[in-house]
mmCIF file of C-alpha atoms in Angstrom:
data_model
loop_
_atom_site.group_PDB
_atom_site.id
_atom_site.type_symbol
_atom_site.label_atom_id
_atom_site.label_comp_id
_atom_site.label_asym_id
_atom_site.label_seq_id
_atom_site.Cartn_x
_atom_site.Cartn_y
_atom_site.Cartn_z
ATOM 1 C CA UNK A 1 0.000 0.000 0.000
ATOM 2 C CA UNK A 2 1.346 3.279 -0.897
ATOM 3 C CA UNK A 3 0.942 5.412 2.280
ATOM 4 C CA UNK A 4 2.150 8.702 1.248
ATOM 5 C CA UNK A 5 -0.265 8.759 -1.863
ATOM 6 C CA UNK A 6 -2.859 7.757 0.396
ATOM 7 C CA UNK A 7 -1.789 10.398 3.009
ATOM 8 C CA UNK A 8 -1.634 13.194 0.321
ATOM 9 C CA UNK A 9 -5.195 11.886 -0.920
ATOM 10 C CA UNK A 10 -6.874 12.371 2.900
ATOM 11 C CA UNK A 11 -5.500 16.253 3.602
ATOM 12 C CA UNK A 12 -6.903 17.128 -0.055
ATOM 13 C CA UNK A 13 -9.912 15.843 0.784
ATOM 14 C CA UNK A 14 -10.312 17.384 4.193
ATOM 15 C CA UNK A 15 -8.401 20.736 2.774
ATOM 16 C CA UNK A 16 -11.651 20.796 0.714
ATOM 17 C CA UNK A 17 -14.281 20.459 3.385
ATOM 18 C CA UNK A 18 -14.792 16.954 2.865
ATOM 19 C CA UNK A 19 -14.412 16.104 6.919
ATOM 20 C CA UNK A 20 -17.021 13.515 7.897
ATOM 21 C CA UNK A 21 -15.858 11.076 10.242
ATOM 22 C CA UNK A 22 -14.746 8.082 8.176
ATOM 23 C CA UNK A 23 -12.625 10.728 5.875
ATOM 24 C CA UNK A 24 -10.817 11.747 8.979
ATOM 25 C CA UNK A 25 -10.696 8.214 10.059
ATOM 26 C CA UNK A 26 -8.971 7.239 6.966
ATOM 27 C CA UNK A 27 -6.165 10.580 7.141
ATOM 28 C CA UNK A 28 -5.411 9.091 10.564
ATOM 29 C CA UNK A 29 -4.786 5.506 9.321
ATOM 30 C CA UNK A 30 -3.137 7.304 6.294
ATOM 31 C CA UNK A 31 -0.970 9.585 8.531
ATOM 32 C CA UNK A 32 0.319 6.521 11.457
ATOM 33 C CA UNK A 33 1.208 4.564 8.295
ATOM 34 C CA UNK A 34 3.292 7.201 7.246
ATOM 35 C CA UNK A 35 4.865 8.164 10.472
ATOM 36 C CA UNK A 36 3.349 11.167 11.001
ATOM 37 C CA UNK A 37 2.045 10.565 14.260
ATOM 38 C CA UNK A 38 1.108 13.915 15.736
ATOM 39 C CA UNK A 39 -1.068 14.239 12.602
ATOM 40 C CA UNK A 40 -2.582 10.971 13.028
ATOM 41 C CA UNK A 41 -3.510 12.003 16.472
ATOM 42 C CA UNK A 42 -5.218 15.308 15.476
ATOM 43 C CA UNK A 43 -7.262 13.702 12.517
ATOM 44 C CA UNK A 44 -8.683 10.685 14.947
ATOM 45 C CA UNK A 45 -9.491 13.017 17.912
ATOM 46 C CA UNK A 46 -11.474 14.831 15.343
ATOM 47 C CA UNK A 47 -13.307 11.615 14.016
ATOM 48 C CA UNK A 48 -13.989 10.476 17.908
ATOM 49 C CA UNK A 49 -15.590 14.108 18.655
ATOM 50 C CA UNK A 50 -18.014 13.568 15.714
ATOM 51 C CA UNK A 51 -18.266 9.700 16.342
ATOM 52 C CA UNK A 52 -17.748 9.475 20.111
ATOM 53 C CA UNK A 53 -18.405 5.558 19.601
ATOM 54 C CA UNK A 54 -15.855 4.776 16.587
ATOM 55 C CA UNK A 55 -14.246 1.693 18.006
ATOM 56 C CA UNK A 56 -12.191 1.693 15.610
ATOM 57 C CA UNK A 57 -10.567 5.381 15.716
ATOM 58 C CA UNK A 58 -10.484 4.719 19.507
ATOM 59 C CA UNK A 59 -8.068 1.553 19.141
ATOM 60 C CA UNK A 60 -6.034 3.343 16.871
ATOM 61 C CA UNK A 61 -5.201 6.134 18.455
ATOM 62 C CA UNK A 62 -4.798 3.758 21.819
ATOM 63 C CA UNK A 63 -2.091 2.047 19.765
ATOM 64 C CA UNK A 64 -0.853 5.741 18.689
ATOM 65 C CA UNK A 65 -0.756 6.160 22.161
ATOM 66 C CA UNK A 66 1.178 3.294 23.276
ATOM 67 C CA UNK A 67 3.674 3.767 20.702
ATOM 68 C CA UNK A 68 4.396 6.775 21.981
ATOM 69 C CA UNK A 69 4.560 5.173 25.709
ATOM 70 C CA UNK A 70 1.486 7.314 26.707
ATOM 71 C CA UNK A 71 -0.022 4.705 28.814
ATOM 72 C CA UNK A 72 -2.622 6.238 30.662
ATOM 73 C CA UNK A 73 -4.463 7.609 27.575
ATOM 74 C CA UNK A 74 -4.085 4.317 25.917
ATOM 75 C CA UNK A 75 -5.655 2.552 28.902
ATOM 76 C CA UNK A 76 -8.458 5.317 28.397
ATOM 77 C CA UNK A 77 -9.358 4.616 24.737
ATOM 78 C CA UNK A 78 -9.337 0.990 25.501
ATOM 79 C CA UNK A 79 -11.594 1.325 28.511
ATOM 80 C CA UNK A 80 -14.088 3.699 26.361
ATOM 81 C CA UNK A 81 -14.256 0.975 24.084
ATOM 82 C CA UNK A 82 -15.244 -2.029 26.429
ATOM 83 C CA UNK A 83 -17.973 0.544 27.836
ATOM 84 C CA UNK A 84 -19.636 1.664 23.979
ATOM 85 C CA UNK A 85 -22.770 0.469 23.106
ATOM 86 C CA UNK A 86 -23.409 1.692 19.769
ATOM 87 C CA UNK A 87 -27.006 2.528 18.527
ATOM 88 C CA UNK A 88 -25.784 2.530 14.865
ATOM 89 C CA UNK A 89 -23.248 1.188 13.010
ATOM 90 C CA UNK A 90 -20.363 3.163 12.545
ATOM 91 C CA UNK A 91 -19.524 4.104 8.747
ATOM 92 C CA UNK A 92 -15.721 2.334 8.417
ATOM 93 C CA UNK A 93 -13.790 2.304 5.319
ATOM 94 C CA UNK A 94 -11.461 -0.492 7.424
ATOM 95 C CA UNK A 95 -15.028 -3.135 6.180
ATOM 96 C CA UNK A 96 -15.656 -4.380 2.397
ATOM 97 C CA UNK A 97 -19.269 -3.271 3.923
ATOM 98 C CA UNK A 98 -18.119 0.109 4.654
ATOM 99 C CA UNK A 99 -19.820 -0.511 8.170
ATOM 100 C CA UNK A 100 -18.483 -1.665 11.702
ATOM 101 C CA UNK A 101 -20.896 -3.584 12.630
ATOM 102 C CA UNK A 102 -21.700 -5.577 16.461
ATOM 103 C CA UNK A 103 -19.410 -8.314 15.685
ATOM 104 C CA UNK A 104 -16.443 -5.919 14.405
ATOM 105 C CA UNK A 105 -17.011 -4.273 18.017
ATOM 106 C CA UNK A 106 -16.750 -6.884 19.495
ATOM 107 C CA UNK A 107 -13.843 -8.940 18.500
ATOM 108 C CA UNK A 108 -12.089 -5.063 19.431
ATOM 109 C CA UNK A 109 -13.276 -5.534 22.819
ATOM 110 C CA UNK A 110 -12.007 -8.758 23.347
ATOM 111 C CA UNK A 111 -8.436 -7.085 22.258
ATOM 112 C CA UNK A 112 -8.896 -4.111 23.965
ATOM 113 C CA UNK A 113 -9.366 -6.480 27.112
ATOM 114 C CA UNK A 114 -6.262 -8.437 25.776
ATOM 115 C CA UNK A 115 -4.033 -5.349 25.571
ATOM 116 C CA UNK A 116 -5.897 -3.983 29.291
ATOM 117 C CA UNK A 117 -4.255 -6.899 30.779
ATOM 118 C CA UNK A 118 -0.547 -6.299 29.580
ATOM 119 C CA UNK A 119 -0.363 -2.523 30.596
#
């Protein structure tokens, strides 16, 4: 996968106006790929204030968090995600269905649990 296309291809888009949730989700994916993870942070905190229950941006940016030995908001993200209960499914490019759906959440939770236990 080319990262850096992909990377280039999200901040045009949101440089544009196009910033609904699964766009942003995507530039943060994009932008930890690529390295860039102060950017990746500031595109998935956007996606989780739109989409407070995006499993998926939350685990991400707990592994973002980790990485960068931030433990304490990694244990955060992880515990947000054991406590979501959706009430619809979350748009998620990450799906050939383009939608998280209760099964996707929770196979998270069982690794956010997983990772809750090593930290």
């Amino acid at each position: 996968v080319r990262y850096e296309q992909s990377k280039l291809d999200f901040d045009r888009l949101i440089a544009k106006g196009y910033t609904h949730y699964d766009v942003l989700f995507g530039a943060g994916c994009a932008n930890m790929k690529y390295y860039d993870l102060r950017k990746a942070l500031s595109y998935l905190d956007r996606c989780i204030a739109e989409r407070k229950d995006h499993f998926e941006a939350l685990f991400l940016r707990a592994e973002i968090y980790r990485q960068m030995r931030d433990f304490a908001k990694a244990r955060a993200d992880l515990e947000t995600i054991l406590a979501i209960e959706p009430a619809s499914p979350v748009i998620c490019g990450l799906y050939p269905g383009e939608y998280a759906d209760r099964a996707s959440l929770a196979k998270r939770k069982a690794e956010a649990a997983d990772i809750l236990k090593t930290m």
